[in-house]
PDB file of C-alpha atoms and ligand atoms in Angstrom:
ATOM      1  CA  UNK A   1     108.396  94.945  99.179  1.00  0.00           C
ATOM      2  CA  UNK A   2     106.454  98.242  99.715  1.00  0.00           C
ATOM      3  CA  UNK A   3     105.439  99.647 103.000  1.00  0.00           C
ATOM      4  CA  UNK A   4     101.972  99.620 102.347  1.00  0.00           C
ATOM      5  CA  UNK A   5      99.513  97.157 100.777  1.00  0.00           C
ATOM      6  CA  UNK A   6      95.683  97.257  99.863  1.00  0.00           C
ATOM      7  CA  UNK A   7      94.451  93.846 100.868  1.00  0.00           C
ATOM      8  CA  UNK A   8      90.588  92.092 101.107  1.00  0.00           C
ATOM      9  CA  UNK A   9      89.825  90.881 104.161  1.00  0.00           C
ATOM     10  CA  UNK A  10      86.364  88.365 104.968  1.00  0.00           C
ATOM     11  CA  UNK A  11      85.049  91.841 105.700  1.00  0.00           C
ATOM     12  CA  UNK A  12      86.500  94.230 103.005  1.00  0.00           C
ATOM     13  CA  UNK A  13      89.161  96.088 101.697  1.00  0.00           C
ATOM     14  CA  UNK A  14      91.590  97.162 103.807  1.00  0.00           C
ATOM     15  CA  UNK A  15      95.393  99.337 103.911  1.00  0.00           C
ATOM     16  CA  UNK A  16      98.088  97.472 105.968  1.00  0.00           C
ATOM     17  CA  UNK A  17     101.585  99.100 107.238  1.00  0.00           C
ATOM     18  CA  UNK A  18     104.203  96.748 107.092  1.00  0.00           C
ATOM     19  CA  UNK A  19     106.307  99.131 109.492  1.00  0.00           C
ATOM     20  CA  UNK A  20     103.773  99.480 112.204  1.00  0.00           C
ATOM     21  CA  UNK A  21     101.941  96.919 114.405  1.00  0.00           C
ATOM     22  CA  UNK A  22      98.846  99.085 114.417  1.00  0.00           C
ATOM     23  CA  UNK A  23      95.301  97.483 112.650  1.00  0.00           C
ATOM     24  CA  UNK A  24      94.878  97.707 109.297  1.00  0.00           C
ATOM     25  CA  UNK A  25      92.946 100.228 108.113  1.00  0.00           C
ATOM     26  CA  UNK A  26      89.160  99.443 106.369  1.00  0.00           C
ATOM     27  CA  UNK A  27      86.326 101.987 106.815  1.00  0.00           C
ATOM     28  CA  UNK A  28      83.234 100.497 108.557  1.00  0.00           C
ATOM     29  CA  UNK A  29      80.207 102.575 108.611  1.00  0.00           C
ATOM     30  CA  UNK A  30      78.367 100.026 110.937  1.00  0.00           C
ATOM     31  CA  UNK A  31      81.073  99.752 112.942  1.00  0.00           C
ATOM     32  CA  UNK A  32      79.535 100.454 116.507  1.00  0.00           C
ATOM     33  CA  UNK A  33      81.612 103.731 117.813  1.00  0.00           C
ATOM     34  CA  UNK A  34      80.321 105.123 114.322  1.00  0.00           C
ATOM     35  CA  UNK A  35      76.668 104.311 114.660  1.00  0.00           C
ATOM     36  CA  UNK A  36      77.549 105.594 118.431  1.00  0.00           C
ATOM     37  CA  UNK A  37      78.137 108.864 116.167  1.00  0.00           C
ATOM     38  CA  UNK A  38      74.963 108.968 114.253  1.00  0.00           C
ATOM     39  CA  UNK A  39      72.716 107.693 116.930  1.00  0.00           C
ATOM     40  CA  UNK A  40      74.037 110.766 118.888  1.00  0.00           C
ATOM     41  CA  UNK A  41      70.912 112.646 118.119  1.00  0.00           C
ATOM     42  CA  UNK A  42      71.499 111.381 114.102  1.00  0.00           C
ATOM     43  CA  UNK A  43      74.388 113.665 114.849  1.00  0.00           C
ATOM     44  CA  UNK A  44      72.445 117.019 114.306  1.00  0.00           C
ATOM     45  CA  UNK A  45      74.252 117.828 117.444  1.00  0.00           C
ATOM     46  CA  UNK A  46      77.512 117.633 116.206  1.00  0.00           C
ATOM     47  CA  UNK A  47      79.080 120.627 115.534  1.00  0.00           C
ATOM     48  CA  UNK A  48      80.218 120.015 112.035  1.00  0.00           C
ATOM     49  CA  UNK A  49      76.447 119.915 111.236  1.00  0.00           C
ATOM     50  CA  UNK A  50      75.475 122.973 112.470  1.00  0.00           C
ATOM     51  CA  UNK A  51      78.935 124.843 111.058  1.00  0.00           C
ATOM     52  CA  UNK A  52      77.022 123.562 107.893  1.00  0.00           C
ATOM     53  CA  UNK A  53      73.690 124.154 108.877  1.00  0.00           C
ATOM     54  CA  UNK A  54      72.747 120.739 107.406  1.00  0.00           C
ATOM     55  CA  UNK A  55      69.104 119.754 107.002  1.00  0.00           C
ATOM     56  CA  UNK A  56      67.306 117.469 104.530  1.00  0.00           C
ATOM     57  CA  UNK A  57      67.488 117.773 100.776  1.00  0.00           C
ATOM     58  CA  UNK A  58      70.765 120.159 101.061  1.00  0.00           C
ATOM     59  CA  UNK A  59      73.414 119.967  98.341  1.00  0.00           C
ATOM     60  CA  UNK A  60      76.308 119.396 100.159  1.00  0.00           C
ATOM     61  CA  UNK A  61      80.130 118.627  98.745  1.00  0.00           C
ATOM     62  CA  UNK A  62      82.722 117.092 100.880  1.00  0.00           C
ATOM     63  CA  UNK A  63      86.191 118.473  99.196  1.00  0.00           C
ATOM     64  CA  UNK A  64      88.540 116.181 101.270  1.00  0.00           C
ATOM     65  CA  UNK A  65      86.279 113.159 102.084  1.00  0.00           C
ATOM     66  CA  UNK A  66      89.197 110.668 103.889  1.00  0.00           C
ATOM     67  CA  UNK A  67      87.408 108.291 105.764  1.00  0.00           C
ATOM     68  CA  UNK A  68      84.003 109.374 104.540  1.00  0.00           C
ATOM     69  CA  UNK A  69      82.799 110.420 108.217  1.00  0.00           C
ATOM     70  CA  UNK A  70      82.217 113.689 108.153  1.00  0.00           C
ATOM     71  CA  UNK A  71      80.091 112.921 104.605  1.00  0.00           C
ATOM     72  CA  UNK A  72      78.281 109.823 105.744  1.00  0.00           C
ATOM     73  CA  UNK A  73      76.993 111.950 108.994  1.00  0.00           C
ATOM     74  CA  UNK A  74      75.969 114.372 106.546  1.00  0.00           C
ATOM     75  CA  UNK A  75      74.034 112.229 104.421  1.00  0.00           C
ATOM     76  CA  UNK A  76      72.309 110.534 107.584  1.00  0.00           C
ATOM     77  CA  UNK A  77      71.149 113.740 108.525  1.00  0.00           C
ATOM     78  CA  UNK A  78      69.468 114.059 104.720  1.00  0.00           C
ATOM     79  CA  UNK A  79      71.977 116.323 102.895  1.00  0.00           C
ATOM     80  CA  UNK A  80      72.853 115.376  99.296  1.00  0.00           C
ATOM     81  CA  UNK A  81      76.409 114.557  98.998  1.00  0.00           C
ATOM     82  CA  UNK A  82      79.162 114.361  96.933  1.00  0.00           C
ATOM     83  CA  UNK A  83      82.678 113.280  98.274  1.00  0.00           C
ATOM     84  CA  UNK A  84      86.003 114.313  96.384  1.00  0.00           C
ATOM     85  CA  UNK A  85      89.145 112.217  97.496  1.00  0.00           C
ATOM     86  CA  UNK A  86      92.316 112.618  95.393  1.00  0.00           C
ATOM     87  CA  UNK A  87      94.284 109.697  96.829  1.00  0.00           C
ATOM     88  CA  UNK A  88      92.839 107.001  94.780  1.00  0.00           C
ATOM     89  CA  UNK A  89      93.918 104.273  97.891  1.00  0.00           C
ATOM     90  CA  UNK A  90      92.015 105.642  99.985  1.00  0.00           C
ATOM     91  CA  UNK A  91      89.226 106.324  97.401  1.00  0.00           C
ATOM     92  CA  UNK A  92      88.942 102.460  96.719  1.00  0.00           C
ATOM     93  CA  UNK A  93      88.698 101.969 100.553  1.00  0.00           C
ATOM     94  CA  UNK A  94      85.800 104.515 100.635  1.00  0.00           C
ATOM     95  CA  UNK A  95      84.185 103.155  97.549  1.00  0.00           C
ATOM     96  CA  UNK A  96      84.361  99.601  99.225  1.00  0.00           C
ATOM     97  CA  UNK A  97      82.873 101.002 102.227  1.00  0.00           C
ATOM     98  CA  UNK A  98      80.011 102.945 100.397  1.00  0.00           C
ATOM     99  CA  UNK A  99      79.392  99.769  98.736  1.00  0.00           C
ATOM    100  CA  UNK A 100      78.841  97.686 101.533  1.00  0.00           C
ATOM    101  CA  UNK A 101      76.890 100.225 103.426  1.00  0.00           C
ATOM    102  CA  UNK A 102      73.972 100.300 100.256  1.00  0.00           C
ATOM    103  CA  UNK A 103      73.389  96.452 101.263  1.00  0.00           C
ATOM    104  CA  UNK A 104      73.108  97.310 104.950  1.00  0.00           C
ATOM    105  CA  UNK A 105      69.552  97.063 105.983  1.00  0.00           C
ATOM    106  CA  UNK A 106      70.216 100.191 108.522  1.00  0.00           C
ATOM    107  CA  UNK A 107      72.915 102.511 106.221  1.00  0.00           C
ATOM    108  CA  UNK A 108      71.774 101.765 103.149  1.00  0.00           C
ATOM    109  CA  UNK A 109      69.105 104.976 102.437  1.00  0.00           C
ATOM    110  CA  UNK A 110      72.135 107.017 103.827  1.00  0.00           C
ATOM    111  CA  UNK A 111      74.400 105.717 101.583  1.00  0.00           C
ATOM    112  CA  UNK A 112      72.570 105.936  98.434  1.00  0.00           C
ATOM    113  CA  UNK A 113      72.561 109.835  99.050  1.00  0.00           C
ATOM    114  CA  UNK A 114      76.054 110.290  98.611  1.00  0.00           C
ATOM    115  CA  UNK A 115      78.107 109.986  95.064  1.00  0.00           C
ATOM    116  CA  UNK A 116      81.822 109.764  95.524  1.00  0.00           C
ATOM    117  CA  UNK A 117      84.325 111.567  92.692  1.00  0.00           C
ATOM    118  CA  UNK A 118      87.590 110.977  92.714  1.00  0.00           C
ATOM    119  CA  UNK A 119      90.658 113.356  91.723  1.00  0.00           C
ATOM    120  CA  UNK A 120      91.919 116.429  93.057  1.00  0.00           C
ATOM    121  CA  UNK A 121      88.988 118.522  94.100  1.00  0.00           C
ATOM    122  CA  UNK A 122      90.977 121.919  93.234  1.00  0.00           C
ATOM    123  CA  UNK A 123      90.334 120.921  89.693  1.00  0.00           C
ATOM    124  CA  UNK A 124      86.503 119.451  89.878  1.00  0.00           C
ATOM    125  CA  UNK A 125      85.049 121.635  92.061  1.00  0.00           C
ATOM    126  CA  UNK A 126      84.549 124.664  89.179  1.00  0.00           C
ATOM    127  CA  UNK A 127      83.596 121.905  87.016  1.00  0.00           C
ATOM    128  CA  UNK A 128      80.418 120.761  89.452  1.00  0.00           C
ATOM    129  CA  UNK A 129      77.436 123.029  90.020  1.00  0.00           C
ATOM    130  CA  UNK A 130      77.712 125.264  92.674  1.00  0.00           C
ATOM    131  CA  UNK A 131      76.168 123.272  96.225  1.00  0.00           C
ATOM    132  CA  UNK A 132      74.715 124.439  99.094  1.00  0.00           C
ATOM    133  CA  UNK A 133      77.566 123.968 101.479  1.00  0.00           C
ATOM    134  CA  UNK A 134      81.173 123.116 101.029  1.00  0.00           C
ATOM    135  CA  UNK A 135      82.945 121.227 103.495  1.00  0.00           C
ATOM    136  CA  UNK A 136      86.945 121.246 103.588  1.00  0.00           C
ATOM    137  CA  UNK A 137      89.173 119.233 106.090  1.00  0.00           C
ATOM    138  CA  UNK A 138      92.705 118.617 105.311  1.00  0.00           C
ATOM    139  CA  UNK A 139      95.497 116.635 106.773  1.00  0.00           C
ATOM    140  CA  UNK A 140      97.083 120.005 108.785  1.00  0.00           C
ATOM    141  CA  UNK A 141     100.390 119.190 110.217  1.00  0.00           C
ATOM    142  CA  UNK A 142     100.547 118.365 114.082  1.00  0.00           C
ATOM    143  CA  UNK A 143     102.142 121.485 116.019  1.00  0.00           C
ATOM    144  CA  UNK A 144     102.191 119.786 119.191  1.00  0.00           C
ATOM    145  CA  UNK A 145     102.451 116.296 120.386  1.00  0.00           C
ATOM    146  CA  UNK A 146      99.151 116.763 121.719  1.00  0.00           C
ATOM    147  CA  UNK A 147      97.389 117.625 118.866  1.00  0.00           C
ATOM    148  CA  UNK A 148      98.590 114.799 116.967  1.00  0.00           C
ATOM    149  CA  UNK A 149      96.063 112.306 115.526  1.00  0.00           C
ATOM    150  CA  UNK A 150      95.040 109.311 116.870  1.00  0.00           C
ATOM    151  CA  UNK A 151      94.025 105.369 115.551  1.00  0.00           C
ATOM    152  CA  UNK A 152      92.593 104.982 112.088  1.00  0.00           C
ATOM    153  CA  UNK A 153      93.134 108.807 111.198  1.00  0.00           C
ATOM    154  CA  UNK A 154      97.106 108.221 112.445  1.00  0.00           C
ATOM    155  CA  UNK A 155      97.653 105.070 109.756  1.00  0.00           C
ATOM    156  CA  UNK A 156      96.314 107.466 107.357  1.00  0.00           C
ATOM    157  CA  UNK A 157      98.616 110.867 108.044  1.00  0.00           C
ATOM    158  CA  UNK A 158     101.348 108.756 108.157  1.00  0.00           C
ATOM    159  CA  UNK A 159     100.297 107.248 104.712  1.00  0.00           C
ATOM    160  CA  UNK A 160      99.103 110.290 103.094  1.00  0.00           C
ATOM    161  CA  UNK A 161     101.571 112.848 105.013  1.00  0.00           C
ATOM    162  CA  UNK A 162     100.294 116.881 105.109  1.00  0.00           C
ATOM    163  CA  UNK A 163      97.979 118.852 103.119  1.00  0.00           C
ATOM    164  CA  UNK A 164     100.308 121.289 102.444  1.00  0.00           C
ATOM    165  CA  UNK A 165      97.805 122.811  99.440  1.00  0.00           C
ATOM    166  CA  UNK A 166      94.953 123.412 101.780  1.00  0.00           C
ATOM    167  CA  UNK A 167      94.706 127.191 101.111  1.00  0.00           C
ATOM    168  CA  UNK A 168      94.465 127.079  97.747  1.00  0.00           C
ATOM    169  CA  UNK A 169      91.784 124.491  98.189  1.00  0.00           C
ATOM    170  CA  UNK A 170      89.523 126.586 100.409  1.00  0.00           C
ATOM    171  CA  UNK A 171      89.841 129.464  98.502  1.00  0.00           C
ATOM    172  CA  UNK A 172      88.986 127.536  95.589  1.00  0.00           C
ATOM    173  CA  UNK A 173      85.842 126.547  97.576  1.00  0.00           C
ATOM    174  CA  UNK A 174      84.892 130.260  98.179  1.00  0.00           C
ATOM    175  CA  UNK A 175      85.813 131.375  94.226  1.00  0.00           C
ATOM    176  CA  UNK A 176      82.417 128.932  93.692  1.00  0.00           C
ATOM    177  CA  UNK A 177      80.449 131.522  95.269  1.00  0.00           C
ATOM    178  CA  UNK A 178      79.434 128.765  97.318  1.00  0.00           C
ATOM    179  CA  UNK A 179      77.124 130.786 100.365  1.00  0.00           C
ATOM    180  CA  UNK A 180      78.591 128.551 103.414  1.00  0.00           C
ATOM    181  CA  UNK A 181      82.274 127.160 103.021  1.00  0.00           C
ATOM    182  CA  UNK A 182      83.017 125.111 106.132  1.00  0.00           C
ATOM    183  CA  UNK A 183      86.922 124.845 106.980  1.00  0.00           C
ATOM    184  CA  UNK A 184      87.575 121.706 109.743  1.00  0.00           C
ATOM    185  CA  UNK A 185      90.893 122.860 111.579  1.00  0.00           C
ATOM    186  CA  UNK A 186      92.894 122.131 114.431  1.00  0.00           C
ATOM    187  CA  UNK A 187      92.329 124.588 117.317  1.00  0.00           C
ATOM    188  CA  UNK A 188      94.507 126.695 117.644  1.00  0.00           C
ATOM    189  CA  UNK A 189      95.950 126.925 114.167  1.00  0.00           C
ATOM    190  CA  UNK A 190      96.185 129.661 111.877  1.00  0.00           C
ATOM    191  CA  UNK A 191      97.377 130.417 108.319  1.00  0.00           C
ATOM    192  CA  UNK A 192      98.389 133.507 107.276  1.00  0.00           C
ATOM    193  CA  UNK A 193      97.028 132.548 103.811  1.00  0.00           C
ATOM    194  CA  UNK A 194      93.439 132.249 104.133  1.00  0.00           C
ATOM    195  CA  UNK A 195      91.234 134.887 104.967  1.00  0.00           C
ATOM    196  CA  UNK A 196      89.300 135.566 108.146  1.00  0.00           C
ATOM    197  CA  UNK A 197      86.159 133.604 108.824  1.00  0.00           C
ATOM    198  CA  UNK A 198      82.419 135.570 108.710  1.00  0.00           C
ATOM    199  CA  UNK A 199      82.756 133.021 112.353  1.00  0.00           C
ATOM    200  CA  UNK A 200      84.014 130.019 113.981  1.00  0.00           C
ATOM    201  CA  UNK A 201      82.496 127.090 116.248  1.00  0.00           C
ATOM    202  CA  UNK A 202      85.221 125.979 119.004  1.00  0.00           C
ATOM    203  CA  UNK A 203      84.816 122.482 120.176  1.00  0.00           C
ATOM    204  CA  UNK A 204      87.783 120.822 122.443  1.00  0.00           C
ATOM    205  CA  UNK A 205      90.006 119.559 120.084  1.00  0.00           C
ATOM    206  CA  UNK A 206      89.046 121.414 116.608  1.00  0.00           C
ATOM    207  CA  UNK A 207      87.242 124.684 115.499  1.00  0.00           C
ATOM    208  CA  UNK A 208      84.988 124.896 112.586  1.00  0.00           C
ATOM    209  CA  UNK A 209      85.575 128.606 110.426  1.00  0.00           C
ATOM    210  CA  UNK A 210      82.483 129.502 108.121  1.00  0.00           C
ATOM    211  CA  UNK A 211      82.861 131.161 105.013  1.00  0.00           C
ATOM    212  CA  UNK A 212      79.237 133.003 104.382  1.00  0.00           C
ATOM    213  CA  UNK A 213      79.175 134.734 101.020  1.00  0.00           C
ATOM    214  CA  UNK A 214      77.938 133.586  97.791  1.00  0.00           C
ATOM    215  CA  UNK A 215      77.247 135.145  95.139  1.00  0.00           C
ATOM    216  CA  UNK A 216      78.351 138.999  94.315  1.00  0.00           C
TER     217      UNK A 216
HETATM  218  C1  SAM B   1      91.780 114.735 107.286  1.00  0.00           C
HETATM  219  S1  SAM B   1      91.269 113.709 105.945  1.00  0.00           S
HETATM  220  C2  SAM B   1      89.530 113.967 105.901  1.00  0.00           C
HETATM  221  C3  SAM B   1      88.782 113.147 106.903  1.00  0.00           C
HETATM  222  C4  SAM B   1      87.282 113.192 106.683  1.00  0.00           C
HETATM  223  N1  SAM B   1      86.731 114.497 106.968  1.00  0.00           N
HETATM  224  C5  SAM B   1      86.568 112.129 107.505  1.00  0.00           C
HETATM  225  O1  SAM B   1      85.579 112.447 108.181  1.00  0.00           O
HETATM  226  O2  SAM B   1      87.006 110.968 107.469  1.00  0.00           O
HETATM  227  C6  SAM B   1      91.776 114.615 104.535  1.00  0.00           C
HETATM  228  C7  SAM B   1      91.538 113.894 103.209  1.00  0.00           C
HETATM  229  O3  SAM B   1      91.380 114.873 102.191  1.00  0.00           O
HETATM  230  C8  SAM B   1      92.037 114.456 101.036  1.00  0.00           C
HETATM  231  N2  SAM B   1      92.361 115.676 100.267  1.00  0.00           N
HETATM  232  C9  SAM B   1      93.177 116.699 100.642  1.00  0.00           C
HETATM  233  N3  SAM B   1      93.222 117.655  99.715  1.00  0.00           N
HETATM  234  C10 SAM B   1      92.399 117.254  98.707  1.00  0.00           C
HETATM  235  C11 SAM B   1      92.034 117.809  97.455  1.00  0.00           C
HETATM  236  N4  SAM B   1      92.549 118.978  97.030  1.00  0.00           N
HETATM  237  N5  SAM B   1      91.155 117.118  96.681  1.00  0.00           N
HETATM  238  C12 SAM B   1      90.644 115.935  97.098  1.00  0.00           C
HETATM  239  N6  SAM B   1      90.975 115.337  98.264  1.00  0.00           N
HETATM  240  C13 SAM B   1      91.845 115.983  99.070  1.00  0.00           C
HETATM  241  C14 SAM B   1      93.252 113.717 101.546  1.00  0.00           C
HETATM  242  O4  SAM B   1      93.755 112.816 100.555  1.00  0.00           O
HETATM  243  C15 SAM B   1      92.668 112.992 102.758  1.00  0.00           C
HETATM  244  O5  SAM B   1      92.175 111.726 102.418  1.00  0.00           O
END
């Protein structure tokens, strides 16, 4: 039997660990610590949305979408958006939860902004036309116990393991010519591989670096 199964619940799907006692996983956009998150001023207080400088009618692309947070707080906020997720598990669980979110009297004008592509997005990001902003925000590995992940986000590391291919994928983002690539990191980490931000938003646990450029 394999560790891990997809299974439906009454509610939707969901990603079980046979090895672990925790909650399966299923994404739930209505769930109420979410809609805590985009009540919070429709989150245009978060930082991620002013790293992105999000506002209405924005073309926005979500390289690593995961658990579709980041993106669906995004979306509520009125940018366009288009997720890329290359595990194609967690893609169905995102699809499921998209789905469910278009019937939801309260999500579903959120929802219907954002188009979800799945595959590696190191490969369909020079195929797409080039966005507004580019959002990036891999699995980095945990350098300290106390930067390791926590609930739904810890099922899925341990699933998924390390981005490992995370430069390449940024710098992919900024060969677009895209003018605002927004890199989601751990704190204190660095990587000798990517070059240095134009600037960088520090919030208590992670720190947002902003590519400006574009074209020329
Ligand atoms: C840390 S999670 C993202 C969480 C997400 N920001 C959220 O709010 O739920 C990283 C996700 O990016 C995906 N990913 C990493 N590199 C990718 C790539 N090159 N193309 C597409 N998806 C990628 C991983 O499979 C994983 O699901």
């Amino acid at each position: 039997m394999s560790r891990y199964r997809l299974e439906r619940s009454a509610t939707g799907l969901r990603l079980a660990d046979g090895f672990s006692r925790q909650h399966p996983l299923e994404i739930d956009f209505g769930a109420p610590s979410f809609a805590h998150r985009l009540e919070r001023g429709g989150g245009r207080r978060e930082q991620l949305a002013r790293a992105a400088s999000a506002r209405p009618g924005q073309r926005l692309i979500d390289c690593t979408a995961g658990l579709g947070r980041d993106g669906f707080l995004m979306a509520s906020l009125g940018c366009e958006v288009t997720m890329i997720e290359r595990s194609t598990v967690v893609a169905q669980l995102l699809f499921d939860a998209l789905l469910r979110a278009k019937s939801h009297p309260e999500l579903a004008e959120t929802a219907q902004r954002i188009t979800l592509l799945t595959g590696d997005a190191r490969c369909i990001l020079p195929a797409l036309p080039v966005p507004d902003v580019i959002i990036v925000d891999p699995m980095f590995p945990a350098r300290r116990k106390r930067a390791m992940v926590k609930g739904e986000m810890q099922l899925l590391q341990r699933f998924l393991g390390t981005d490992e291919d995370a430069a390449v994928l940024v710098q992919t983002a900024i060969n677009t010519g895209c003018p605002r690539v927004v890199l989601k990191r751990p704190l204190h980490s660095g990587d000798d591989r990517l070059p240095p931000p134009s600037y960088s938003l520090r919030g208590t646990a992670v720190r947002y670096d902003v590519y400006v450029g574009g074209p020329g």
